[in-house]
Short mmCIF file of C-alpha atoms in Angstrom, two decimals:
data_model
loop_
_atom_site.label_atom_id
_atom_site.label_comp_id
_atom_site.label_asym_id
_atom_site.label_seq_id
_atom_site.Cartn_x
_atom_site.Cartn_y
_atom_site.Cartn_z
CA UNK C 12 -19.79 4.08 35.63
CA UNK C 13 -22.20 1.42 34.76
CA UNK C 14 -21.85 -0.96 31.77
CA UNK C 15 -25.16 0.22 30.24
CA UNK C 16 -23.86 3.72 30.23
CA UNK C 17 -20.65 3.03 28.71
CA UNK C 18 -22.34 1.20 26.06
CA UNK C 19 -24.88 3.92 25.53
CA UNK C 20 -22.26 6.46 25.36
CA UNK C 21 -20.07 4.60 22.71
CA UNK C 22 -23.09 3.92 20.47
CA UNK C 23 -24.00 7.76 20.65
CA UNK C 24 -20.35 8.46 19.68
CA UNK C 25 -20.50 5.75 16.63
CA UNK C 26 -23.59 7.21 15.47
CA UNK C 27 -22.31 10.87 15.59
CA UNK C 28 -19.03 9.81 13.76
CA UNK C 29 -21.14 7.86 11.16
CA UNK C 30 -23.31 11.05 10.56
CA UNK C 31 -20.20 13.15 10.29
CA UNK C 32 -19.02 10.89 7.95
CA UNK C 33 -22.10 10.84 5.42
CA UNK C 34 -22.50 14.45 5.54
CA UNK C 35 -21.90 16.37 2.34
CA UNK C 36 -18.62 18.64 3.03
CA UNK C 37 -20.75 21.65 1.68
CA UNK C 38 -23.18 21.35 4.53
CA UNK C 39 -20.71 21.54 7.22
CA UNK C 40 -19.61 25.05 8.11
CA UNK C 41 -15.87 25.93 7.59
CA UNK C 42 -13.85 28.99 7.14
CA UNK C 43 -14.54 31.06 4.01
CA UNK C 44 -11.81 32.30 1.93
CA UNK C 45 -11.98 34.42 -1.25
CA UNK C 46 -9.79 33.21 -4.13
CA UNK C 47 -9.18 35.62 -7.39
CA UNK C 48 -7.14 34.78 -10.45
CA UNK C 49 -6.20 38.03 -12.42
CA UNK C 50 -5.03 38.46 -15.90
CA UNK C 51 -2.01 40.45 -15.64
CA UNK C 52 -0.60 40.30 -18.89
CA UNK C 53 0.41 43.69 -20.53
CA UNK C 54 -0.39 43.01 -24.27
CA UNK C 55 -2.78 40.27 -25.05
CA UNK C 56 -6.00 41.84 -25.96
CA UNK C 57 -6.25 39.58 -28.94
CA UNK C 58 -5.28 36.11 -26.90
CA UNK C 59 -7.29 35.67 -23.85
CA UNK C 60 -5.94 33.76 -20.84
CA UNK C 61 -7.92 30.72 -20.59
CA UNK C 62 -9.00 29.48 -17.11
CA UNK C 63 -10.74 26.46 -16.09
CA UNK C 64 -11.13 25.32 -12.24
CA UNK C 65 -12.39 22.51 -10.24
CA UNK C 66 -12.69 21.09 -6.73
CA UNK C 67 -12.94 17.43 -5.92
CA UNK C 68 -14.87 16.73 -9.07
CA UNK C 69 -17.17 19.88 -9.12
CA UNK C 70 -16.40 22.24 -12.05
CA UNK C 71 -16.33 26.02 -11.45
CA UNK C 72 -16.14 26.25 -15.13
CA UNK C 73 -14.07 28.08 -17.71
CA UNK C 74 -13.45 31.74 -18.60
CA UNK C 75 -11.59 33.54 -21.16
CA UNK C 76 -9.74 36.49 -19.37
CA UNK C 77 -8.83 39.42 -21.41
CA UNK C 78 -6.12 41.78 -19.83
CA UNK C 79 -7.13 42.95 -16.61
CA UNK C 80 -10.23 40.54 -16.37
CA UNK C 81 -10.41 38.35 -13.38
CA UNK C 82 -12.01 35.19 -12.24
CA UNK C 83 -13.08 34.88 -8.60
CA UNK C 84 -15.05 32.55 -6.15
CA UNK C 85 -15.71 32.17 -2.36
CA UNK C 86 -15.08 28.96 -0.86
CA UNK C 87 -15.50 27.26 2.90
CA UNK C 88 -12.91 24.63 3.98
CA UNK C 89 -14.12 21.14 5.13
CA UNK C 90 -13.46 20.05 8.61
CA UNK C 91 -11.59 17.15 7.05
CA UNK C 92 -8.89 19.97 6.01
CA UNK C 93 -9.13 18.48 2.31
CA UNK C 94 -10.37 21.65 0.19
CA UNK C 95 -8.41 21.84 -2.88
CA UNK C 96 -9.17 24.05 -6.07
CA UNK C 97 -7.12 22.79 -9.15
CA UNK C 98 -6.92 25.56 -12.11
CA UNK C 99 -5.70 24.94 -15.65
CA UNK C 100 -4.53 27.96 -17.41
CA UNK C 101 -3.86 28.26 -21.05
CA UNK C 102 -2.20 31.11 -23.03
CA UNK C 103 -0.91 30.63 -26.63
CA UNK C 104 0.87 27.38 -26.47
CA UNK C 105 1.45 27.58 -22.82
CA UNK C 106 -0.59 25.62 -20.48
CA UNK C 107 -0.24 24.88 -16.67
CA UNK C 108 -1.95 23.66 -13.86
CA UNK C 109 -1.81 25.11 -10.25
CA UNK C 110 -3.33 24.75 -6.85
CA UNK C 111 -5.35 28.04 -6.65
CA UNK C 112 -6.28 26.88 -3.09
CA UNK C 113 -5.27 23.92 -1.01
CA UNK C 114 -5.61 23.81 2.92
CA UNK C 115 -2.37 22.80 4.06
CA UNK C 116 -0.57 25.80 2.03
CA UNK C 117 -2.99 28.43 2.08
CA UNK C 118 -4.97 28.41 5.62
CA UNK C 119 -1.80 30.44 6.80
CA UNK C 120 -0.33 32.47 3.92
CA UNK C 121 -4.00 33.95 3.08
CA UNK C 122 -3.85 36.59 5.78
CA UNK C 123 -6.25 37.24 8.31
CA UNK C 124 -8.55 38.55 5.59
CA UNK C 125 -8.71 35.09 4.14
CA UNK C 126 -7.95 36.44 0.67
CA UNK C 127 -5.86 34.34 -1.99
CA UNK C 128 -5.02 36.33 -5.14
CA UNK C 129 -3.20 35.14 -8.20
CA UNK C 130 -1.78 37.39 -10.82
CA UNK C 131 -0.67 35.66 -14.05
CA UNK C 132 1.94 37.21 -16.03
CA UNK C 133 4.09 36.52 -19.05
CA UNK C 134 6.72 35.10 -16.65
CA UNK C 135 4.59 33.35 -14.11
CA UNK C 136 2.29 33.12 -11.25
CA UNK C 137 2.21 35.59 -8.59
CA UNK C 138 0.44 35.16 -5.07
CA UNK C 139 -0.77 37.85 -3.02
CA UNK C 140 -2.83 38.12 0.36
CA UNK C 141 -3.31 41.77 0.14
CA UNK C 142 -3.27 42.48 -3.68
CA UNK C 143 -0.61 45.20 -3.07
CA UNK C 144 2.64 42.98 -2.53
CA UNK C 145 2.83 40.17 -5.14
CA UNK C 146 5.52 37.42 -4.92
CA UNK C 147 6.11 35.16 -7.78
CA UNK C 148 5.32 31.63 -6.79
CA UNK C 149 6.25 29.63 -10.06
CA UNK C 150 6.84 30.07 -13.68
CA UNK C 151 4.86 28.80 -16.73
CA UNK C 152 7.43 26.05 -17.21
#
């Protein structure tokens, strides 16, 4: 290979890398996941479960969920593998932040259907990839 061809190839590769670095992650196609957080309390009709979620500075906003209500959204992972949705939950005097979606943890556990569901109860936070089988992931404290 001639030196001029090698230089041209290196320049094209560098331009491609710079272009990908400057692209907004939302414009890069990735794998789509559906995330759902459900108020699973059994008797809190007068006191809603408040949820506020964001991802890398982008706010999804807050919701006040009554018993049985849910908050759901779809997301696409980035090619960088840094997709992360952090939610803050508040109920009465209790407050807890948790990772509603985080690539290293959830790309394997959210099943073939790419579904990540959370059920928030009085005793903690439960995870499911099918909304049939729930496993307690952590407590409020």
